[in-house]
Short mmCIF file of C-alpha atoms in Angstrom, two decimals:
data_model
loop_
_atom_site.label_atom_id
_atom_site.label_comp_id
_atom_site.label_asym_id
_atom_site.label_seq_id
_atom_site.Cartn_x
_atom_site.Cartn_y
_atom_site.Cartn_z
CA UNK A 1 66.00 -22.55 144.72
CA UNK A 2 63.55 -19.62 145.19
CA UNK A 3 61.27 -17.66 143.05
CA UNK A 4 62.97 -14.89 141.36
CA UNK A 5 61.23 -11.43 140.39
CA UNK A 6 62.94 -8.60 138.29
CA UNK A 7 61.07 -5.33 139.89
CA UNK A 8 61.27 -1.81 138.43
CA UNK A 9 63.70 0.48 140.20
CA UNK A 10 64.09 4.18 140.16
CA UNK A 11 67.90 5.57 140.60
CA UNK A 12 68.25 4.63 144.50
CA UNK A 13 68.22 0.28 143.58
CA UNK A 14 66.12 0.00 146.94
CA UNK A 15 63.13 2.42 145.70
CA UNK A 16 60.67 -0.05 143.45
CA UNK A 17 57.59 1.52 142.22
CA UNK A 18 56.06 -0.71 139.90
CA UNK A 19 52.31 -0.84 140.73
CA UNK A 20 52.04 -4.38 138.70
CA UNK A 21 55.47 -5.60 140.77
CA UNK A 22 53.78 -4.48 144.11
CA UNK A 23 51.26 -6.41 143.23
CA UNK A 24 53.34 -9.78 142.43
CA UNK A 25 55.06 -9.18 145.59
CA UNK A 26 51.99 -9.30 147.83
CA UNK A 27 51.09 -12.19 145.98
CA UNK A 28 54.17 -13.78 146.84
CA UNK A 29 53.85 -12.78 150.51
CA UNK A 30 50.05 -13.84 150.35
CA UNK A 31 51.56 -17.37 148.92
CA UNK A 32 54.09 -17.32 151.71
CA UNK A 33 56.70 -18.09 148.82
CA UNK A 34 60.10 -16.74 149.76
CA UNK A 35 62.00 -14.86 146.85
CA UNK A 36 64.50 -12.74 145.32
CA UNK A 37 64.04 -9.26 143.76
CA UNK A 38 66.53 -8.03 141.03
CA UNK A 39 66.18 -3.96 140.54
CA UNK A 40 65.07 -3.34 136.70
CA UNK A 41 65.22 -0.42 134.63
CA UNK A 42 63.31 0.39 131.91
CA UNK A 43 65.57 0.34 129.52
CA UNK A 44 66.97 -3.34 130.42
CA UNK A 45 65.54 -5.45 127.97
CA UNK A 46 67.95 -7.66 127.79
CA UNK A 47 68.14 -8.94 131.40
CA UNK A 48 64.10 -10.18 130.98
CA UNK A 49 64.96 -11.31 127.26
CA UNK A 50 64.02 -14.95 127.97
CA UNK A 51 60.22 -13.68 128.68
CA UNK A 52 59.76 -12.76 125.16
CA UNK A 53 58.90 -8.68 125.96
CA UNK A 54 60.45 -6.21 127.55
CA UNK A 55 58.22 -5.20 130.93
CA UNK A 56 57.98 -6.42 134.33
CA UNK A 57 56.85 -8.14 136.92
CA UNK A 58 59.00 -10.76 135.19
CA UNK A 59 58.82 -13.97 137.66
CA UNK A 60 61.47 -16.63 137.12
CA UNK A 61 60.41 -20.32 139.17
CA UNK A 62 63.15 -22.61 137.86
CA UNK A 63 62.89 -23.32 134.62
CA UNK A 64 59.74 -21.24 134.25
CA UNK A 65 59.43 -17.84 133.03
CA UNK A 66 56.19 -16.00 133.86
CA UNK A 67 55.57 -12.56 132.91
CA UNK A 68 52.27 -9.60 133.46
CA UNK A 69 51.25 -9.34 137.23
CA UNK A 70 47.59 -11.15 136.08
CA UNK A 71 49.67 -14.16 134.53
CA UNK A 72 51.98 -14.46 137.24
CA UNK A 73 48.53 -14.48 140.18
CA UNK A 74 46.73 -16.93 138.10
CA UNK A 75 49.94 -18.53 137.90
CA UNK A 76 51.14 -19.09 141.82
CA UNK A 77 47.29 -19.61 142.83
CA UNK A 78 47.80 -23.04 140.17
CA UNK A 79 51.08 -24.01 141.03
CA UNK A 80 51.22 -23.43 144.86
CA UNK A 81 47.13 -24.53 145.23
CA UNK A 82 48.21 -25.79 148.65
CA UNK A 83 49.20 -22.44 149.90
CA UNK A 84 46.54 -19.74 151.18
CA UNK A 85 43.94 -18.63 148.38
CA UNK A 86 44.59 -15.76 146.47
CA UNK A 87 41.15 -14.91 144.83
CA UNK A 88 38.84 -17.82 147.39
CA UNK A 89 37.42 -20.19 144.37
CA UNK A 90 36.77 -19.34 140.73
CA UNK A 91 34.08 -16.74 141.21
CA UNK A 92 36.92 -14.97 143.26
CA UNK A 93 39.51 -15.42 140.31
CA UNK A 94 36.79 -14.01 137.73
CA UNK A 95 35.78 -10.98 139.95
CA UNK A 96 39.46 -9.95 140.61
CA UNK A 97 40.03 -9.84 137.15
CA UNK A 98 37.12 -7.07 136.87
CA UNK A 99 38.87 -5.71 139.80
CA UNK A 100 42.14 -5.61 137.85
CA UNK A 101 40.38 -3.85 134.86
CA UNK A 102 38.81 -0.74 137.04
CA UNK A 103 42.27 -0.58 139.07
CA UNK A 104 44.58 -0.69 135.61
CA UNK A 105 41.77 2.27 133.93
CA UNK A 106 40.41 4.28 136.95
CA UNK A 107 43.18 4.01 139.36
CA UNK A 108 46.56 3.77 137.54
CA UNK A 109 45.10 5.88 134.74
CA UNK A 110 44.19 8.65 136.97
CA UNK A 111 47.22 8.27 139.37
CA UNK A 112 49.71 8.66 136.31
CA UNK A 113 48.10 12.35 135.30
CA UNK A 114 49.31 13.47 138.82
CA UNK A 115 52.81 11.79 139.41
CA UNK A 116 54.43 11.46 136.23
CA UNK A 117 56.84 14.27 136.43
CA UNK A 118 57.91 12.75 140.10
CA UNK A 119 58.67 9.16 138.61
CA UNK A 120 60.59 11.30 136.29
CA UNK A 121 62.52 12.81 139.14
CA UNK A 122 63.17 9.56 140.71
CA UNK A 123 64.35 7.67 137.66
CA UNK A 124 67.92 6.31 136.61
CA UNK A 125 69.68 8.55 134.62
CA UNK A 126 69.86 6.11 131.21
CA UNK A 127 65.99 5.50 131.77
CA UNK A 128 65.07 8.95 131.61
CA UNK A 129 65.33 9.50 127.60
CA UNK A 130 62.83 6.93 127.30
CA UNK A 131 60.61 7.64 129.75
CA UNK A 132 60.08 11.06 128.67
CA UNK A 133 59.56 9.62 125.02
CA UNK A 134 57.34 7.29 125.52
CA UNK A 135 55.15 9.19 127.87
CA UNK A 136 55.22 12.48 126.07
CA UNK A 137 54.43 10.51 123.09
CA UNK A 138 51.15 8.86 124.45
CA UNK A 139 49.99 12.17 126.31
CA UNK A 140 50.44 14.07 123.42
CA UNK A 141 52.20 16.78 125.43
CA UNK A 142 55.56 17.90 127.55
CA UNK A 143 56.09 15.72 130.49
CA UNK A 144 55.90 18.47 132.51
CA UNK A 145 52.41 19.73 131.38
CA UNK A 146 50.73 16.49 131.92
CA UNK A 147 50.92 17.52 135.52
CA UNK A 148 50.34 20.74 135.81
CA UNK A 149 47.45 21.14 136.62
CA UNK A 150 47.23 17.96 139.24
CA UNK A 151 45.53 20.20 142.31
CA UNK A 152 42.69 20.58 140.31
CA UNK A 153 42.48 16.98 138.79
CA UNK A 154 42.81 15.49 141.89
CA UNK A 155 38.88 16.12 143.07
CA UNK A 156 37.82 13.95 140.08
CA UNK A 157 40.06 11.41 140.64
CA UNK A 158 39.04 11.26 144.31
CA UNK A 159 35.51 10.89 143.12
CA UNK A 160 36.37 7.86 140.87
CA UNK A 161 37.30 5.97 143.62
CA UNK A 162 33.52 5.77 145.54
CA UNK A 163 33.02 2.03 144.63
CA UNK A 164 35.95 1.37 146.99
CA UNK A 165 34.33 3.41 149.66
CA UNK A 166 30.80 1.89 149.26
CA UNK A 167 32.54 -1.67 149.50
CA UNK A 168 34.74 -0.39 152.52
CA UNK A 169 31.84 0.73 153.84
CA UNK A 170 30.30 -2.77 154.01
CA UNK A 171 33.21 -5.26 154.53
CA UNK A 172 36.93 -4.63 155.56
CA UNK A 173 38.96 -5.83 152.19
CA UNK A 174 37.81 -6.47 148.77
CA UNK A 175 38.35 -10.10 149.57
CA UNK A 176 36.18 -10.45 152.54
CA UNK A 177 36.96 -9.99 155.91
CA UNK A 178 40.87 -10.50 154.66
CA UNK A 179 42.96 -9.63 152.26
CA UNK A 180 43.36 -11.47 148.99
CA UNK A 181 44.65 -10.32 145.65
CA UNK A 182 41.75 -8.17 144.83
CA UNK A 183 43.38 -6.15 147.38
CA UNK A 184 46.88 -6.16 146.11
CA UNK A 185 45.31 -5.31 142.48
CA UNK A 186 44.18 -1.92 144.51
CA UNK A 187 47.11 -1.52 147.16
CA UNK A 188 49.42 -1.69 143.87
CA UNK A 189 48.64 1.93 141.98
CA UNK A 190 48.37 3.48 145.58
CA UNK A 191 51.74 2.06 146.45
CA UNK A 192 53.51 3.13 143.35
CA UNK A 193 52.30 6.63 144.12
CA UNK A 194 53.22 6.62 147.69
CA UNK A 195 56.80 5.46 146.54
CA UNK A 196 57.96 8.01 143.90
CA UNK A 197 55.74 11.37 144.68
CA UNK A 198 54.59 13.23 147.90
CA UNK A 199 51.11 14.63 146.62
CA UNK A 200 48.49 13.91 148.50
CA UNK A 201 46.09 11.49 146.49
CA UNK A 202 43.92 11.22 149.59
CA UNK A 203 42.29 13.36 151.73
CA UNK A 204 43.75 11.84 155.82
CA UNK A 205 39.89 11.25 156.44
CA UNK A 206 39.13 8.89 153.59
CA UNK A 207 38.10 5.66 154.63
CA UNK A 208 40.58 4.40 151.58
CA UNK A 209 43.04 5.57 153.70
CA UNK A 210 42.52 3.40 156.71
CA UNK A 211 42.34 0.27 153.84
CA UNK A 212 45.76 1.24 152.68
CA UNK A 213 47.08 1.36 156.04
CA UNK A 214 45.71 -2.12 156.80
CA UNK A 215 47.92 -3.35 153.98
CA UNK A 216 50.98 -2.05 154.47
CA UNK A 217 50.81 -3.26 157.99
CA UNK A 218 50.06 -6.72 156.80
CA UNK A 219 53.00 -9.23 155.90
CA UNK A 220 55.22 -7.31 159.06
CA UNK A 221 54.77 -4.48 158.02
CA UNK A 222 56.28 -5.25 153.99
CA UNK A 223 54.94 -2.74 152.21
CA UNK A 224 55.39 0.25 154.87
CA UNK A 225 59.05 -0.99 155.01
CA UNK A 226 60.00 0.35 151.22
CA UNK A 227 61.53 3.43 150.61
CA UNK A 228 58.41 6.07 150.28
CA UNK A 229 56.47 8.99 151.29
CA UNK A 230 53.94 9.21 153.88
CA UNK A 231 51.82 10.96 151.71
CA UNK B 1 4.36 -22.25 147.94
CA UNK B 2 6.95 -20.31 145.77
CA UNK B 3 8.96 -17.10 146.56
CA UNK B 4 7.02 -13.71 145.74
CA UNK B 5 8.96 -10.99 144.63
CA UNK B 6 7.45 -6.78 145.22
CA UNK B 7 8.58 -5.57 141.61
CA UNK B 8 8.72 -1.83 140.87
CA UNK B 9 6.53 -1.32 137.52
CA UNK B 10 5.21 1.62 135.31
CA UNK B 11 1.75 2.26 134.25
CA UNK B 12 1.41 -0.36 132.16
CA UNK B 13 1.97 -3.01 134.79
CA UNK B 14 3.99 -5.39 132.82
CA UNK B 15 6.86 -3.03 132.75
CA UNK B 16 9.32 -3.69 135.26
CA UNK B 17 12.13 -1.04 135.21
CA UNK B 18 13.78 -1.10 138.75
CA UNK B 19 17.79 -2.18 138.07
CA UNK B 20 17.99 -3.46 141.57
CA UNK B 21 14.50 -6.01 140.99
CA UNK B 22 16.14 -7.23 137.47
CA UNK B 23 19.09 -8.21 139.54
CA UNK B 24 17.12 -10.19 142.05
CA UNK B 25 14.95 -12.29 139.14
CA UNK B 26 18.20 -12.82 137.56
CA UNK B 27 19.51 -14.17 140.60
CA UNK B 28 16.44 -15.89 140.78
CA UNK B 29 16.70 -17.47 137.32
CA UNK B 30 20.13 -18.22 138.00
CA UNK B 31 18.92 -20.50 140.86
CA UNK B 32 16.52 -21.69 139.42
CA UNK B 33 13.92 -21.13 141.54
CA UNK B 34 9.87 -20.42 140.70
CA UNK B 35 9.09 -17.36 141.63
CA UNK B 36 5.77 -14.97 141.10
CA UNK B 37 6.19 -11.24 140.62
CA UNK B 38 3.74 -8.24 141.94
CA UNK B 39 4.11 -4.92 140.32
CA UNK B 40 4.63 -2.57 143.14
CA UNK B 41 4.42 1.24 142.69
CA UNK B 42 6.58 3.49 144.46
CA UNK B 43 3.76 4.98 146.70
CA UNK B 44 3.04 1.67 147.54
CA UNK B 45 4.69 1.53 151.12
CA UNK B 46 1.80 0.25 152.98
CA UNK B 47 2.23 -3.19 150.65
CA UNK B 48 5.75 -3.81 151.96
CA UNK B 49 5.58 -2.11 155.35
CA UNK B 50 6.14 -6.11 156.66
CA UNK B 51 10.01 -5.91 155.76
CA UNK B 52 9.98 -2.40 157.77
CA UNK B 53 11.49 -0.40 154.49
CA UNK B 54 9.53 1.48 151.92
CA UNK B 55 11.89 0.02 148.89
CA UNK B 56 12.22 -2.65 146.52
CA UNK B 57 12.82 -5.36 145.73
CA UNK B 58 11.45 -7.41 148.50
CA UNK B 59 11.35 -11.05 148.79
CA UNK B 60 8.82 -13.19 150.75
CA UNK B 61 9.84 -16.75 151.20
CA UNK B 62 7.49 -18.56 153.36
CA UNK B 63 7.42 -16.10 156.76
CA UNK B 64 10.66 -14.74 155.71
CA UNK B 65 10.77 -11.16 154.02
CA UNK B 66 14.25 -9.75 152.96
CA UNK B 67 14.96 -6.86 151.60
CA UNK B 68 17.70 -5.17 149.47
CA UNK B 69 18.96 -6.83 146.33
CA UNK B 70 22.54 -7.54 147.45
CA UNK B 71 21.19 -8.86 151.19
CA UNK B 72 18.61 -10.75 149.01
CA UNK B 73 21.63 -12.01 146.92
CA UNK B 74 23.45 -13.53 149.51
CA UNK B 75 20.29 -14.83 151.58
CA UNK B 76 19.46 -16.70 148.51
CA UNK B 77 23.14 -17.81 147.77
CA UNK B 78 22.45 -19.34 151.60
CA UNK B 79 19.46 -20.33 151.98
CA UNK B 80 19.43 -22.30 148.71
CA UNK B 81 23.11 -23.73 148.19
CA UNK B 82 22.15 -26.54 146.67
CA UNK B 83 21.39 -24.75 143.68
CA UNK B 84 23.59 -23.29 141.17
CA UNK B 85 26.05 -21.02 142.97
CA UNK B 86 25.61 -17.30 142.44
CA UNK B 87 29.18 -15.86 143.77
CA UNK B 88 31.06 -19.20 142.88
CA UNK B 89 32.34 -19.11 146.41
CA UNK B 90 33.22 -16.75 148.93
CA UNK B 91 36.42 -14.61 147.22
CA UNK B 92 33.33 -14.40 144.32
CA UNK B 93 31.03 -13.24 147.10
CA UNK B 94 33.60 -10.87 148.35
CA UNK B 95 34.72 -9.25 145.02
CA UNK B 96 31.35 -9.23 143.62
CA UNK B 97 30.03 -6.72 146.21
CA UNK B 98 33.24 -4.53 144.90
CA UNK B 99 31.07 -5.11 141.11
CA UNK B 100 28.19 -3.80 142.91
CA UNK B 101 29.27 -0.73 144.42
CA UNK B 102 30.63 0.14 141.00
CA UNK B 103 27.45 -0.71 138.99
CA UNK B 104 25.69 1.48 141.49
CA UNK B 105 27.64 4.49 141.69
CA UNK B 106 28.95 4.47 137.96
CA UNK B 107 26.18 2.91 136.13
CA UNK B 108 23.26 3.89 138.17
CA UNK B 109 24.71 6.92 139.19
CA UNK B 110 25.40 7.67 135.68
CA UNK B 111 22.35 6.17 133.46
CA UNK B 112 19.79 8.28 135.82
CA UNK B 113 20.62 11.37 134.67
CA UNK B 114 20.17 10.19 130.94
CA UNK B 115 16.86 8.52 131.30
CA UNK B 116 15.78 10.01 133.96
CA UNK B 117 12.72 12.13 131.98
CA UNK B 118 11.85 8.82 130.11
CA UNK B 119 11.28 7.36 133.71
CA UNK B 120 9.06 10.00 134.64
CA UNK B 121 6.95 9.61 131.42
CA UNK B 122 6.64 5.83 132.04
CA UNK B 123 5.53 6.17 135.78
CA UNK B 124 2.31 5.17 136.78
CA UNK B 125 -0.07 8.28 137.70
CA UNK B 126 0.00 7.97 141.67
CA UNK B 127 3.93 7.82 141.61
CA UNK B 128 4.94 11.00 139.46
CA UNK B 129 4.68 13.90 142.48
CA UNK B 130 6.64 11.68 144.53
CA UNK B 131 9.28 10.85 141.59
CA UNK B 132 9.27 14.41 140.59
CA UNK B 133 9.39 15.47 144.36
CA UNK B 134 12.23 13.61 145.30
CA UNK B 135 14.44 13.41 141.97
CA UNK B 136 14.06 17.46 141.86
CA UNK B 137 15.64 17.27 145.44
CA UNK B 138 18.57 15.11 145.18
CA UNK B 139 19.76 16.85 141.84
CA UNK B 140 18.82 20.60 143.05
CA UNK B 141 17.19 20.99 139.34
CA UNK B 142 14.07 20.59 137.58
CA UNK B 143 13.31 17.19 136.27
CA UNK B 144 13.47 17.95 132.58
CA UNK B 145 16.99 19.53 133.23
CA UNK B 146 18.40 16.52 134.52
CA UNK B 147 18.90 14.94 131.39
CA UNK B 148 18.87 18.16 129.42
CA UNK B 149 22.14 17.60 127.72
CA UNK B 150 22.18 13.95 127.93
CA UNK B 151 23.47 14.02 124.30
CA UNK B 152 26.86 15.79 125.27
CA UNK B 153 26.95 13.84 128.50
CA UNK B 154 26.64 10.16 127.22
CA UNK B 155 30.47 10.52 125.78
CA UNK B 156 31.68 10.80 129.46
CA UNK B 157 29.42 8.02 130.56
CA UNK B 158 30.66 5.73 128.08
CA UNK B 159 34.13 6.38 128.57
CA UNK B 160 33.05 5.29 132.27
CA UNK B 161 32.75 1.85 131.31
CA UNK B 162 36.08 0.52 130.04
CA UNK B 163 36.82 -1.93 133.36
CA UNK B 164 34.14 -3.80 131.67
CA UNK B 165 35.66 -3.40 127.99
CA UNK B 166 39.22 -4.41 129.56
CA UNK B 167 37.22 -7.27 131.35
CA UNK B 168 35.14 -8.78 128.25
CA UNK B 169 38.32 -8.43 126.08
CA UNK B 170 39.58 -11.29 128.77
CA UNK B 171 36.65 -13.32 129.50
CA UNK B 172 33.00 -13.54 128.18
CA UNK B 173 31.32 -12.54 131.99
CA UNK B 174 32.27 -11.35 134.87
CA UNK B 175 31.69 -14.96 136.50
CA UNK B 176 34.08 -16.38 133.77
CA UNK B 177 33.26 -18.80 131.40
CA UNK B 178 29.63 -18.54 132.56
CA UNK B 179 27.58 -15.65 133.82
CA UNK B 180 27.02 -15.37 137.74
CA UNK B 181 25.70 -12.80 140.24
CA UNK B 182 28.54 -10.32 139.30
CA UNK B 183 27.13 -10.27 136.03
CA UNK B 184 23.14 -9.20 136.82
CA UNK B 185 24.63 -6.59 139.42
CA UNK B 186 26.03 -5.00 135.98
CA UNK B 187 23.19 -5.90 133.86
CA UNK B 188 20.65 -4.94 135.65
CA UNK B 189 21.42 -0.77 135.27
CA UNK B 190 21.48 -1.43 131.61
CA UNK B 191 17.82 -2.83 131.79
CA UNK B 192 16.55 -0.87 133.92
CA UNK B 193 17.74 2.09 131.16
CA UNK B 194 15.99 -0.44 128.40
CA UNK B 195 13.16 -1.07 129.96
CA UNK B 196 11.92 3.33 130.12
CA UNK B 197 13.74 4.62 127.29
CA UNK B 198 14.83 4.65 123.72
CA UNK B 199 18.00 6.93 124.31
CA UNK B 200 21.20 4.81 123.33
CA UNK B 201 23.41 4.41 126.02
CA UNK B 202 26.15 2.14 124.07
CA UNK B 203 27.30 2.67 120.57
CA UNK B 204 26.51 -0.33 118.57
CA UNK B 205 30.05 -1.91 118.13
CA UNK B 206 30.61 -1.54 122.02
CA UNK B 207 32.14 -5.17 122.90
CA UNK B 208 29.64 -4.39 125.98
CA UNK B 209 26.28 -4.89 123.86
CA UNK B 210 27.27 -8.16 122.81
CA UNK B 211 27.86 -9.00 126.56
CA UNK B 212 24.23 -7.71 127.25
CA UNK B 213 22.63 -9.61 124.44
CA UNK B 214 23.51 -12.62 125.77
CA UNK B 215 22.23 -12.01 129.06
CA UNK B 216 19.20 -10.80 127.37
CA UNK B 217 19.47 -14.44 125.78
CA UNK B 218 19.93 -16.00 128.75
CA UNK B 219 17.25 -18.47 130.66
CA UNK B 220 15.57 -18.51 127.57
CA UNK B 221 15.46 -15.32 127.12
CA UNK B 222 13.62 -14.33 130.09
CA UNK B 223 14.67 -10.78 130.08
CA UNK B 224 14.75 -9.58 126.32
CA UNK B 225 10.45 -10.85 126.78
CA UNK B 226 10.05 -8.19 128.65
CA UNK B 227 8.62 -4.67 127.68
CA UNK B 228 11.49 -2.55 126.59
CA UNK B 229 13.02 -0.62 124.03
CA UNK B 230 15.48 -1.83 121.13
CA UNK B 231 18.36 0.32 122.33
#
């Protein structure tokens, strides 16, 4: 039997936007594992019960249950060490996880200010009450004000994102000369953007731009493949 | 014969402030390799006009010179890979340069323009028209208005750092269980800020002075000897 991953889905099933799923599913691809996606809402707690909490990625491999994207990379590079690296060697693995850190602060922080109000748009109707709740509840504001002001937010959050140019600048992917699941850690927050909102995060020119393309090219073209925008 | 490391210093000679030179005799500890130091002045071009730069740190081994800390890094990591591993293989290697872009555009980028006058005052005679010269240039100010608000400013800079909080809260270094190269590309902005200045850059309780004191602890303490501040 194959793996098994619950992945957060807006109304339309086939849109998933979860930057944490995104990255379990390049993982997967990385790991050449093949697998099963069930669309998640929000609000399905039940259906990921046996985890123990109530968010996703949730992986299920057999009788295992693995839940949070970190868990779940640490988790197929051990139990599929025959299959391609994910993080190349310890000092890989300890790096990402500094990687993971800047992308969950800088990166899906920032991104959040300027799309919220478009996951909104996107979301099932019986996820929506708590959605708006739970955001408006840790901004401190109206959904719709977190936003507003997004054209001029989006120079500083361009700015926070010069370490990836000065590494782009020197070498093709955070993991070398290929991609490995420092990437994905990235791709992930940039991918959940480009699948529920059509403002421009990027300027066309930015070499993070060319990066991103890379990777949803790789794997057949997976990532390009889901429902997006070509923002 | 040993290596022989060009090491920027202040007046008093014994003070070595340059973040990019505390990197390289980290790395150097970390191999554990001899190695003599020669305080090097910025004005001092003709001294290292062999590696065909005019910056440090330089490295002479034997008849080779290398230059840059990160290309000194990695020729080390090489040339010497019987010794202790810096990058803990090459997805370390990869992901650590990622770690170094961010140290130098957040941490470098963001320390200089709080210590930037305390620099100044610690320079040796010979280098301060050049320092002043130059730093006046890139920042389009006067020197002593650099760092003018620095008290209203360290808040932002601070908040700047949480992918290392999120990171210690999951491991004690960047390398993992033990610290590696990741780890001096990070410390070595923080002693380069310790080395010229008294301001406090992290509030005591900050999970990220604990991380520094044992680096400062580390090798036997080989960087809390040297002349520096308490802050």
């Amino acid at each position: 039997m194959g793996l098994c991953l619950y992945d957060l889905a807006a109304s339309d099933p086939e849109r998933r936007f979860s930057p944490y799923c995104w990255r379990t599913k390049l993982a997967l691809m990385h790991k050449d594992l093949a697998f099963d996606t069930i669309p998640w809402r929000f609000t399905d707690k039940d259906a990921i019960a046996s985890s123990g909490q109530g968010r996703v990625p949730v992986l299920i491999d057999g009788d295992r249950v693995v839940f949070d994207s970190w868990t779940i990379a640490t988790y197929l590079e051990d139990a599929y060490a025959d299959r391609p690296s994910l993080f190349g060697g310890e000092g890989g693995r300890a790096a990402a996880r500094f990687v993971n850190g800047w992308a969950d602060s800088v990166l899906v922080g920032g991104i959040v200010r300027l799309v919220v109000n478009d996951i909104f748009a996107h979301l099932d109707e019986k996820d929506r009450d708590y959605f708006r709740e739970s955001r408006e509840k840790r901004f401190g504001m109206k959904l719709e004000d977190i936003s507003a002001d997004r054209d001029k937010r989006v120079g500083g959050f361009r700015d926070s994102l010069d370490p990836m140019r000065i590494l782009l600048r020197a070498q093709p992917y955070l993991g070398g000369d290929a991609p490995n699941y420092a990437d994905y850690v990235v791709f992930g927050p940039f991918q959940w953007a480009r699948c529920i909102s059509d403002f421009r995060l990027l300027a066309p020119d930015d070499i993070i731009v060319a990066w991103r393309d890379r990777l949803l090219d790789a794997f057949g073209g997976f990532a390009r493949r889901a429902p997006a925008y070509a923002s």
